[in-house]
Short mmCIF file of C-alpha atoms in Angstrom, two decimals:
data_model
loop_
_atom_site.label_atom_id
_atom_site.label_comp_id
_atom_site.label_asym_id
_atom_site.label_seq_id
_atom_site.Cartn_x
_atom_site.Cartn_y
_atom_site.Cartn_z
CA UNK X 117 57.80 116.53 138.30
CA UNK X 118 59.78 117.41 141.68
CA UNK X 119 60.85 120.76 140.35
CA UNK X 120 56.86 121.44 139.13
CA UNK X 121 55.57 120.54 142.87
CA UNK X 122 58.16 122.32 144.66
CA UNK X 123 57.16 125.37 142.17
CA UNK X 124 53.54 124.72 143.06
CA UNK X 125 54.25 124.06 146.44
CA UNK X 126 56.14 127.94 146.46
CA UNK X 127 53.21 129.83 145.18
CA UNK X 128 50.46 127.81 147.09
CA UNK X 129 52.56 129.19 150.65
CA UNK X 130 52.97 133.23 148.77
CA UNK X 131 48.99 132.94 147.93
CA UNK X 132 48.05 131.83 151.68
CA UNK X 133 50.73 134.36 153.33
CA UNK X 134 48.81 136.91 150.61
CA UNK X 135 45.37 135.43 152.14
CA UNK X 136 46.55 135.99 155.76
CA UNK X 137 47.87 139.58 155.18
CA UNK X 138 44.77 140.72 153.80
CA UNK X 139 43.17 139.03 156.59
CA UNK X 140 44.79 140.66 159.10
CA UNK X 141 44.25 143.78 157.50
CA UNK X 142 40.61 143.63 158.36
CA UNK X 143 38.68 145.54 160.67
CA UNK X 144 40.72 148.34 161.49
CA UNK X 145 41.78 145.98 164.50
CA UNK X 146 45.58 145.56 165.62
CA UNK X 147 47.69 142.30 164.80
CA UNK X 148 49.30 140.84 167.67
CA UNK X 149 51.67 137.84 167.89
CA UNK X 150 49.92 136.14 171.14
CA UNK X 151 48.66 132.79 170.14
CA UNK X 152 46.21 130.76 172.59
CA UNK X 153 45.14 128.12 170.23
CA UNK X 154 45.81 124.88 172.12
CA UNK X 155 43.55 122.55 169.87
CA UNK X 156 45.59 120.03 168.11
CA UNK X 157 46.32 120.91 164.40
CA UNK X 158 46.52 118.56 161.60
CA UNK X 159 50.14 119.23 159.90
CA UNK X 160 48.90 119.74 156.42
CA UNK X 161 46.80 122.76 158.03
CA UNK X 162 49.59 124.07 160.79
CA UNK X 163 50.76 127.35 158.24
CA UNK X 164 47.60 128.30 157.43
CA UNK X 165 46.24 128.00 161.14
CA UNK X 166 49.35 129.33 162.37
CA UNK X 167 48.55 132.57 160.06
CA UNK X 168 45.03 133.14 160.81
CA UNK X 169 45.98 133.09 164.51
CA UNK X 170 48.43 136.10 163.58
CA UNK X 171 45.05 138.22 162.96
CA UNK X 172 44.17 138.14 166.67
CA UNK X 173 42.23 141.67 166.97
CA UNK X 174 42.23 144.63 169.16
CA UNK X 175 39.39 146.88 168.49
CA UNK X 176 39.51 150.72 169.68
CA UNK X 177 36.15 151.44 169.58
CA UNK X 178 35.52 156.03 169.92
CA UNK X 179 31.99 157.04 170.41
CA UNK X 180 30.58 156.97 167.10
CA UNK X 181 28.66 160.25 165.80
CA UNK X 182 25.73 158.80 166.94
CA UNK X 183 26.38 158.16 169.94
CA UNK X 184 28.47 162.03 170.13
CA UNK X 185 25.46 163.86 169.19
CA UNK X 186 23.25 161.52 172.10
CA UNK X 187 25.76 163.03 174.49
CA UNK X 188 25.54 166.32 174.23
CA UNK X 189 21.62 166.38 173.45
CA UNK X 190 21.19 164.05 177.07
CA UNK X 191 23.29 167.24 178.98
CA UNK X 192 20.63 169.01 177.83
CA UNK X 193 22.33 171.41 175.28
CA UNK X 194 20.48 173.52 173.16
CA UNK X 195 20.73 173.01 169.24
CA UNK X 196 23.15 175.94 167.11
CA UNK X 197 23.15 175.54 163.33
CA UNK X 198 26.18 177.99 163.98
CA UNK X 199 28.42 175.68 164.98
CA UNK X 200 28.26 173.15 162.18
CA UNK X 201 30.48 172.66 159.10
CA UNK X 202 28.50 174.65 156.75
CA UNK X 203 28.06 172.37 153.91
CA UNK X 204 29.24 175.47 151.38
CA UNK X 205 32.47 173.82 152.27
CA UNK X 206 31.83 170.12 150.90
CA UNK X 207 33.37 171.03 147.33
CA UNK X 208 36.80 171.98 149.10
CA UNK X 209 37.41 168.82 150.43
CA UNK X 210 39.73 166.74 147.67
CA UNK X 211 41.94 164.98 149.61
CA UNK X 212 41.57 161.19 151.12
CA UNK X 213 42.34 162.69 154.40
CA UNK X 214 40.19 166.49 154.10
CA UNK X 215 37.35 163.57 153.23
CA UNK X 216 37.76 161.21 155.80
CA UNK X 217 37.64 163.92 158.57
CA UNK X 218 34.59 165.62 156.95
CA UNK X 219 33.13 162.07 156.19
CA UNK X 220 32.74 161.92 160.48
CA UNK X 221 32.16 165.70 160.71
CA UNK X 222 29.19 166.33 158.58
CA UNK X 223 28.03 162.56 160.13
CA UNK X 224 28.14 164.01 163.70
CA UNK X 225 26.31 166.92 162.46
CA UNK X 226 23.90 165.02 160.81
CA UNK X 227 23.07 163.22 164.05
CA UNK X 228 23.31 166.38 165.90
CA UNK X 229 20.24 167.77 163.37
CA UNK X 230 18.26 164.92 163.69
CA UNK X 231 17.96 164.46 167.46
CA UNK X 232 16.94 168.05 167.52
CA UNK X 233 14.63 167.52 164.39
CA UNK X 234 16.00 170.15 161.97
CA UNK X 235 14.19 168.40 159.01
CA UNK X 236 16.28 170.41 156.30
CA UNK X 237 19.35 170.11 158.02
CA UNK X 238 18.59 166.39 157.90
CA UNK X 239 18.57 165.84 154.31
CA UNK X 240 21.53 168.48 153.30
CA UNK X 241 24.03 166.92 155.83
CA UNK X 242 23.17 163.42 154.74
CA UNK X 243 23.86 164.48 151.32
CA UNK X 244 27.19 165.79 152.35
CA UNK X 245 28.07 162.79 154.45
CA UNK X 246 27.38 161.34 150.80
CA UNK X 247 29.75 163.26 148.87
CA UNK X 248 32.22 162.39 151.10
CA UNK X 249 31.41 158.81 151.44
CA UNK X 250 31.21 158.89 147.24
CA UNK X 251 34.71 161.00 146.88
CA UNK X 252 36.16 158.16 149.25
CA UNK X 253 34.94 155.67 146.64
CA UNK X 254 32.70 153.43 149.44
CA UNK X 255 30.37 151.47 147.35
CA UNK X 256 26.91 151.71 148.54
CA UNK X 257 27.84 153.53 151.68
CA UNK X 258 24.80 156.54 151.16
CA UNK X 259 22.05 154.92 148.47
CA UNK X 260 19.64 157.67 146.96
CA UNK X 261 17.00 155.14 148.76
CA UNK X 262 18.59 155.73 151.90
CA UNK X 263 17.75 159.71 150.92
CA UNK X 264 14.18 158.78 150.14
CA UNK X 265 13.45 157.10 152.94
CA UNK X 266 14.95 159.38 155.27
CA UNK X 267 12.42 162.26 153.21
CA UNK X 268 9.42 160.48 153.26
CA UNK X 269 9.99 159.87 157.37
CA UNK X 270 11.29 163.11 157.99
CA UNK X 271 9.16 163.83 161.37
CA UNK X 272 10.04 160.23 162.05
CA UNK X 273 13.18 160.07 164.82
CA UNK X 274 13.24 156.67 165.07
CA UNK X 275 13.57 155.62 161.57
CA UNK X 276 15.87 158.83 161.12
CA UNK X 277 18.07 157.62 163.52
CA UNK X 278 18.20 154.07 162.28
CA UNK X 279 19.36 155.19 158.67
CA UNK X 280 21.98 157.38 160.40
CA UNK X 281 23.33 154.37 161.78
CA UNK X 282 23.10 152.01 158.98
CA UNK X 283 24.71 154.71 156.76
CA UNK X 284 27.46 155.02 158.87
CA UNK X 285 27.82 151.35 159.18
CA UNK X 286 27.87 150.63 155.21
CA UNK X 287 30.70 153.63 155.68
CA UNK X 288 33.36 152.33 158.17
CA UNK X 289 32.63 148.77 157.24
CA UNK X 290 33.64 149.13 153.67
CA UNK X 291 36.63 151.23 154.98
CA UNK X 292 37.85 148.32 157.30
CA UNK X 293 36.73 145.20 155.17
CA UNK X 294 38.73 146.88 151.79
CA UNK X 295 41.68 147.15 154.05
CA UNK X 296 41.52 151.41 154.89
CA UNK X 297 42.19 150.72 158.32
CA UNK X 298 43.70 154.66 158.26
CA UNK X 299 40.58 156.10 156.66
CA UNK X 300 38.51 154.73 158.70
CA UNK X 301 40.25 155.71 161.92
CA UNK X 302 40.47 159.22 160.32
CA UNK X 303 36.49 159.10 160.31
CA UNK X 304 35.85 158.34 163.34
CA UNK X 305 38.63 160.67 164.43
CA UNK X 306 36.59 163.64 162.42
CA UNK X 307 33.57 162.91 164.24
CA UNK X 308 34.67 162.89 167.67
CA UNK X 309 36.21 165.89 167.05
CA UNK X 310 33.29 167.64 165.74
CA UNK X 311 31.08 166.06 169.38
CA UNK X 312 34.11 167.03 171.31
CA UNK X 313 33.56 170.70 169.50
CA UNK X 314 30.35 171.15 169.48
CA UNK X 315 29.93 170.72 173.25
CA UNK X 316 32.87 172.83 174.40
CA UNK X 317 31.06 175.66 172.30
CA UNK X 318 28.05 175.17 174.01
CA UNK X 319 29.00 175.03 177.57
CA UNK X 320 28.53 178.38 178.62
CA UNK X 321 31.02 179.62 181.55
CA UNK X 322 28.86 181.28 183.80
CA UNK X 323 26.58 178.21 184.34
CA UNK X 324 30.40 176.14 184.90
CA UNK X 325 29.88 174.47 188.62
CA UNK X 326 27.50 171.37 187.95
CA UNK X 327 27.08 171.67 184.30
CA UNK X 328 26.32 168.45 183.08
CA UNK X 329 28.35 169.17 179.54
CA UNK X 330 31.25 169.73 181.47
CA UNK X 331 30.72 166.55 182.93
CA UNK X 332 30.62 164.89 179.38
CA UNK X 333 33.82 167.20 177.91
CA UNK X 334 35.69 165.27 181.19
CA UNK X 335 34.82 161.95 180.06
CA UNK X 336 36.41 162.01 176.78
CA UNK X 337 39.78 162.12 178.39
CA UNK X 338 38.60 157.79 179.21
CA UNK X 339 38.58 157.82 175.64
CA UNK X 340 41.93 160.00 174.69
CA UNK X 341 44.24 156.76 174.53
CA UNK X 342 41.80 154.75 172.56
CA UNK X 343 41.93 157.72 169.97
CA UNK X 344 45.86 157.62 170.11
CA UNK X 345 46.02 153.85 170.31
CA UNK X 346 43.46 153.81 166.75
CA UNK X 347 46.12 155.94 165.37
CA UNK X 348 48.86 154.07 166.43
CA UNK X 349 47.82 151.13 164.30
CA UNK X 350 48.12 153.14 160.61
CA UNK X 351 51.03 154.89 162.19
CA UNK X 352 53.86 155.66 159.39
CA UNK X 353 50.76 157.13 157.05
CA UNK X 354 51.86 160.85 156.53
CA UNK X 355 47.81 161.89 157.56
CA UNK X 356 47.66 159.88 160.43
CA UNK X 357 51.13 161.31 161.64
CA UNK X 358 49.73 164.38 161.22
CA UNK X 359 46.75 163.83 163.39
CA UNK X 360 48.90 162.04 166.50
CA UNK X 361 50.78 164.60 166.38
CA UNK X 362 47.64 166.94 167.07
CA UNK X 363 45.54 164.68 169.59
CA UNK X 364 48.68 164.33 171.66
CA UNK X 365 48.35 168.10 172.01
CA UNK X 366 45.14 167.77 172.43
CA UNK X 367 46.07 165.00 175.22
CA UNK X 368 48.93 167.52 176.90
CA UNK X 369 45.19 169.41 177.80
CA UNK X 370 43.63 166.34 178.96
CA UNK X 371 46.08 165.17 181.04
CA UNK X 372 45.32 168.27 183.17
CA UNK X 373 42.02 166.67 184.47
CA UNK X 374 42.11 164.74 187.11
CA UNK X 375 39.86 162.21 187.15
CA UNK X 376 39.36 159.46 190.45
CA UNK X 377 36.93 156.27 190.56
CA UNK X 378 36.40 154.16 192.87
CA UNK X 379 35.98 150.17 192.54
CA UNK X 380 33.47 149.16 190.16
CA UNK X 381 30.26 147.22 191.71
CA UNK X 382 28.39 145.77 189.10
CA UNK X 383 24.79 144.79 190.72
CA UNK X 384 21.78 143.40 189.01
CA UNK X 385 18.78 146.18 189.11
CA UNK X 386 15.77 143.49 188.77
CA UNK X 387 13.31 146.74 188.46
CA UNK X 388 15.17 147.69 185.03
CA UNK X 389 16.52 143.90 184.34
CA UNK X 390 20.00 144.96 183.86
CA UNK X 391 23.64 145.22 185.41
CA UNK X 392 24.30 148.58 187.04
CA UNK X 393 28.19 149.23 187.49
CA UNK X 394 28.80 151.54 190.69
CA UNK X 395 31.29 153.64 191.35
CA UNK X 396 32.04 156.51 192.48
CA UNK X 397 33.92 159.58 190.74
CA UNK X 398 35.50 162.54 191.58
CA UNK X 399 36.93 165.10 188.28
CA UNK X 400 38.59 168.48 188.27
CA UNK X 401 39.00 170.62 185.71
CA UNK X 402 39.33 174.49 186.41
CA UNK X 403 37.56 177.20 184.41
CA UNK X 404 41.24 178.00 182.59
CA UNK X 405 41.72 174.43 182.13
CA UNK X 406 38.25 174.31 179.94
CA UNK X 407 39.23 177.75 178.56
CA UNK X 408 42.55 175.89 177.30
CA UNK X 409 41.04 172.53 175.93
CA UNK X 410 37.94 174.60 174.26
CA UNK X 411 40.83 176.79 172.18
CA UNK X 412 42.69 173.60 171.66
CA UNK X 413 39.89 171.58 170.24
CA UNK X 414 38.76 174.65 168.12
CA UNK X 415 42.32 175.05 166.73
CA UNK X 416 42.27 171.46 165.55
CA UNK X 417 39.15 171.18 163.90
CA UNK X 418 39.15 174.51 162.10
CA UNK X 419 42.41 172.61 160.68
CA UNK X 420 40.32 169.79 159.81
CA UNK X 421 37.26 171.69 157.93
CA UNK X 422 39.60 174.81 156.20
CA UNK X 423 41.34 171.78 154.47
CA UNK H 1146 55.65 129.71 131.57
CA UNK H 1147 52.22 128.21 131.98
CA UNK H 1148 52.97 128.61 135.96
CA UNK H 1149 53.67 132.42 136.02
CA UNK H 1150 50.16 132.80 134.23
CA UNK H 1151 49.07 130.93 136.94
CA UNK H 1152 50.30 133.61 139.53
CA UNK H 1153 47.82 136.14 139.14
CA UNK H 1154 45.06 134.10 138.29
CA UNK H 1155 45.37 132.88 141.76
CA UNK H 1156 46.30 136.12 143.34
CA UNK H 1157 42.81 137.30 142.10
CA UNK H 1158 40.71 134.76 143.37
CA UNK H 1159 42.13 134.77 146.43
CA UNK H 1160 41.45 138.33 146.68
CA UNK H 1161 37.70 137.92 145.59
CA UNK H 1162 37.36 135.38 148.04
CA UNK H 1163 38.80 137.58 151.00
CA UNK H 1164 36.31 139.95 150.06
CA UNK H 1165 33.72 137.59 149.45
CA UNK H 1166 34.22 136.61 153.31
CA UNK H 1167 34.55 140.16 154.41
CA UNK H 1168 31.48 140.98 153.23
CA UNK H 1169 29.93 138.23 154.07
CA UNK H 1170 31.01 139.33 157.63
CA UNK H 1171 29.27 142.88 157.31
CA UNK H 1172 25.85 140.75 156.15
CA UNK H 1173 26.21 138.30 158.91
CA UNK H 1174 26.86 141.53 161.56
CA UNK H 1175 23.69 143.26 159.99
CA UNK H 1176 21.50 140.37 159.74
CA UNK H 1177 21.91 138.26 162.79
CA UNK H 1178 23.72 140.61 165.73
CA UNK H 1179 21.86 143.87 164.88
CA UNK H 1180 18.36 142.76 165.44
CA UNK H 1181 19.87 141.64 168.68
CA UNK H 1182 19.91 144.84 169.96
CA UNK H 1183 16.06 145.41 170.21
CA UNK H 1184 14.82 148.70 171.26
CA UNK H 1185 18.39 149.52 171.61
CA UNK H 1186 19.37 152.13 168.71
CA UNK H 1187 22.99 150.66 166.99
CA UNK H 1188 25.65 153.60 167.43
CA UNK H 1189 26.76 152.80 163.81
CA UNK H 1190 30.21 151.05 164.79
CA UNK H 1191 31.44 148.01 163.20
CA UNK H 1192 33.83 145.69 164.88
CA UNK H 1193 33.58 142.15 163.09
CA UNK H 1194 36.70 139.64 162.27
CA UNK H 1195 37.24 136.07 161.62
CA UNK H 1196 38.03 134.20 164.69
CA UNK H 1197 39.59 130.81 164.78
CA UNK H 1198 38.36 128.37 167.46
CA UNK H 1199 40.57 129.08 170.45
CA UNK H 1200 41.37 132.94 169.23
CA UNK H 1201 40.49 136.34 171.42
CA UNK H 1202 40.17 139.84 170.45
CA UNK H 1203 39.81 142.90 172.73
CA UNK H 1204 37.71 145.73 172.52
CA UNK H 1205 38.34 149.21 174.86
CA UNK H 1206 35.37 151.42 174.69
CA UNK H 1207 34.46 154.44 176.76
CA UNK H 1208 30.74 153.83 178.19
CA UNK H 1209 28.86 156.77 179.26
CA UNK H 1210 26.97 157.76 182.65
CA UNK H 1211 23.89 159.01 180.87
CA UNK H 1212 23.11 155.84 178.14
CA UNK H 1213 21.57 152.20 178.63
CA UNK H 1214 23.83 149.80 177.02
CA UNK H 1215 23.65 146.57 175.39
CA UNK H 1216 25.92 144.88 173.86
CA UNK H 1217 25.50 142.29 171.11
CA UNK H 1218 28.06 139.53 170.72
CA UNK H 1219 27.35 136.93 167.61
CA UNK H 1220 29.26 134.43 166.00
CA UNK H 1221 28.53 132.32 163.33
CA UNK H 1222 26.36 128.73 163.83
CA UNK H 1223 29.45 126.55 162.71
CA UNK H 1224 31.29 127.98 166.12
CA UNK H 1225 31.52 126.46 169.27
CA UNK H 1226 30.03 129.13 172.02
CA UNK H 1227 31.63 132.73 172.24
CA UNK H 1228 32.63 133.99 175.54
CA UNK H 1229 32.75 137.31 176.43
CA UNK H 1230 34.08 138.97 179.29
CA UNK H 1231 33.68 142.63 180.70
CA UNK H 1232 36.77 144.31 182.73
CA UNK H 1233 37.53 147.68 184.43
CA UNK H 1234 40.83 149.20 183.65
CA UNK H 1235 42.21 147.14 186.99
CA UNK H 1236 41.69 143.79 185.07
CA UNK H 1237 38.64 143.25 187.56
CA UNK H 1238 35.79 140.76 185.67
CA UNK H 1239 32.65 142.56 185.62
CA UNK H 1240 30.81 140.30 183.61
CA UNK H 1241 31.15 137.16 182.13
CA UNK H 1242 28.66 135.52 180.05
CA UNK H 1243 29.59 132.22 180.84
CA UNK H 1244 27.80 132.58 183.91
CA UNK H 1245 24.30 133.28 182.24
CA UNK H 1246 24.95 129.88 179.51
CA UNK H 1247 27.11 132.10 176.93
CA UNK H 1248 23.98 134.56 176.81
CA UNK H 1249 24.63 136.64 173.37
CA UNK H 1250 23.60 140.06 174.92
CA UNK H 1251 24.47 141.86 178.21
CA UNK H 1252 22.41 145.19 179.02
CA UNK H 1253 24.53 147.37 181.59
CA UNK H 1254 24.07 151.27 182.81
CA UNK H 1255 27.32 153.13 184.95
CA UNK H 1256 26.69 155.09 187.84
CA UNK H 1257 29.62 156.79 186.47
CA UNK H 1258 31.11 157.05 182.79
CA UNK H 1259 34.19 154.07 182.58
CA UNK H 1260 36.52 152.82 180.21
CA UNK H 1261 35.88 149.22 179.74
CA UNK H 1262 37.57 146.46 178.05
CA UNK H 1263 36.01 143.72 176.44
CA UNK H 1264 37.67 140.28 175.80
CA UNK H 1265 35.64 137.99 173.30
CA UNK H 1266 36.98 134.01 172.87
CA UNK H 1267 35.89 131.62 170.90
CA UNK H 1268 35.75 128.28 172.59
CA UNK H 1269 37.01 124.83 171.09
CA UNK H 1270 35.02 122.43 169.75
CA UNK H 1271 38.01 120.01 171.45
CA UNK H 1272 38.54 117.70 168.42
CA UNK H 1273 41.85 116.84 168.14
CA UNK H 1274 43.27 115.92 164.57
CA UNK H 1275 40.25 117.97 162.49
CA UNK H 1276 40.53 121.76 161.08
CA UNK H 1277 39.63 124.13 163.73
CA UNK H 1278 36.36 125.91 162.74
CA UNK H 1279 36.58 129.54 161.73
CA UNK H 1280 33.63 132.59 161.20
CA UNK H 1281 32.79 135.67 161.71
CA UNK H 1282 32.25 136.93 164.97
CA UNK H 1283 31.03 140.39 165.65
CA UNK H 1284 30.68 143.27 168.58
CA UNK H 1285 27.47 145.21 168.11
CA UNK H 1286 26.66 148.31 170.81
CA UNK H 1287 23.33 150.00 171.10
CA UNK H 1288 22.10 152.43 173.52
CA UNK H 1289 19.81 154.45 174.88
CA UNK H 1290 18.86 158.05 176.86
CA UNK H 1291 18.80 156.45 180.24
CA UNK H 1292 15.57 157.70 181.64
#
């Protein structure tokens, strides 16, 4: 009887330690040790507590394609077909990683179509997002419904928009709940390459001084170390290595800004009913420094679309 | 014998119901802390986990000079209130939504783009001797063209 509940006893602590570790595989966030639990714990329930707390998470969140694309339309960039991954190439792309990357490409460029309302555009780029979502095997990530609907409201932004999202949701969602923590860091990787791309293509030198792009290519050194830190966490996956070993080229560039802020002021605006965070910034980046990042960037992402 | 057929009979089910939760996570993050967002378009990001009473997790996120921000911070109705606090990369509190009775949103603009950090807690329900509560808490962002 002893020998049968110690037996029990054995696989009832491997099942839980398998609960935990799938757990903490969640999310795409980063499992730390630090435990600030201080309520008091029954001691039939301390292991299983004591595991969950293990799953503490640290999110990296990168601007999502979305929110890329909303960049570089707000600086008031004009719309090039030119620039984006044709979607000849979508059959090329075998690979976990080659479909990951593409996965956030062709989502960026979706994005970038739609806030510039290049109805065809709209529906072939969401149909490559979809082979890529469907090679990656994400369940329900891209449903021919979501196609429909985005057909039938075609001259509708709004509702464009909102499927872009939700599409990309049902993506990196599935990705991080299935425990593809690496995958899904390699999409959002793909897509912030292809915002960070498309906007150093666009900013055209003569018009440098004051160019609001510019301003935007600056900023996404502030999100440089999130990128490397989202890595990080799948580090030891060959494809991941891969890419840290190319942002923190990219990053050498980078680190050639200078950016300066001052304290942050957060005061409430009553007029618009929200916080406004002041501070004050000063950047440099030189012509050659641009010059350097723009060749960088393109050298890594024509790496990431030639598969 | 009858044990080892046991094993992976277990195995499974524990599987299906980590799953189960997880996706039960995605549907609580759609359904309850989307609409939250309003007239605020959702970037498409998903950060969602199962928090214990007591537990944190941090978020870093670049926020942009151009965009109106809200963010969305839900956790599930068997929690105790979740806390959320905004910092600047000198560990300065920006916001803390304690001070506004655990409000569930927070809209914000930058007079210049900043890499924030976000620290969400859940609080304890303070009942010594019973099973902390657990759910799904989750970090929703939308934005907009500032105008």
């Amino acid at each position: 009887m002893n020998k049968k509940y110690g037996i029990c006893s054995k696989i009832l602590v491997v099942v839980l330690m398998f609960t935990s570790l799938l757990m903490g595989c969640k999310s795409g966030g980063t499992k730390t040790t630090k435990e600030e639990v201080k309520v008091s714990i029954p001691k039939e329930n301390a292991t299983v507590v004591e595991d969950i707390q293990q799953a503490e998470k640290i999110f990296n969140a990168l601007p999502s394609p979305l929110e890329s694309a909303m960049l570089i339309k707000s600086a008031g960039a004009r719309f090039d077909e030119s620039l984006l991954n044709p979607i000849g190439n979508v059959n090329s792309y075998v690979t976990n990683k080659s479909m990951a990357l593409n996965l956030g490409i062709y989502t960026c460029d979706l994005s970038f179509a739609s806030l510039y309302e290049q109805t065809q555009l709209i529906i072939d780029y969401m149909n490559a997002a979809k082979k890529m979502a469907d090679g990656l095997g994400i369940l329900k990530a891209i449903e021919q419904s979501q196609i429909d609907k985005l057909e039938e409201n075609i001259n509708n932004s709004e509702v464009i928009m909102e499927i872009v999202s939700e599409t990309f949701m049902n993506s990196n969602s599935y990705l991080s709940d299935n425990g593809q923590p690496a995958i899904a860091a390699m999409v959002l990787v793909g897509g912030w390459f292809e915002g960070l791309y498309i906007s150093t293509q666009l900013v055209d030198l003569k018009e440098f001084n004051g160019n609001k792009l510019v301003g935007r290519i600056i900023d996404q050194k502030l999100s440089i170390d999130i990128l490397l830190n989202l890595l990080e966490s799948s580090k030891g996956n060959p494809a991941v290595d891969d890419l840290i070993f190319q942002v923190k080229k990219l990053k050498v560039v980078f680190d050639k800004i200078s950016i300066t802020t001052s304290k942050i002021r957060p005061e409430f605006d009553k007029v618009s009913n929200m916080t406004v965070l002041k501070s004050e910034v000063k950047t440099d980046m030189t012509p050659e420094v641009f010059r350097e990042l723009s060749v960088t960037v393109s050298e890594i992402r024509k790496t990431f679309v030639n598969n | 014998m009858r044990i080892l057929r046991i094993i992976p009979i277990l195995a499974l089910l524990v599987v299906a119901t980590t799953f189960n939760i997880n996706a039960q996570c995605k549907a609580f993050a759609k359904k309850v802390c989307i609409p939250e967002l309003g007239a605020y378009t959702h970037d498409g990001n998903y950060h969602a986990a199962i928090l214990v009473e007591g537990e944190e997790a941090e978020l870093y996120k670049t926020f942009y000079s151009d965009m109106d921000y809200r963010v969305s911070i839900c956790g599930e109705d068997k929690l105790p209130d979740v806390e959320f606090r905004v910092l600047d990369a000198n560990k300065n509190v920006l916001y803390s939504n304690k001070d506004a009775n655990f409000a569930k949103t927070w809209d914000f603009k930058l007079q210049s783009s900043q890499q924030l950090k976000l620290i969400v807690k859940v609080n304890s329900f303070n009942k010594p001797g019973e099973t902390p509560a657990s759910g799904c808490v989750a970090i929703m962002f939308g934005f907009k063209i500032k105008k």
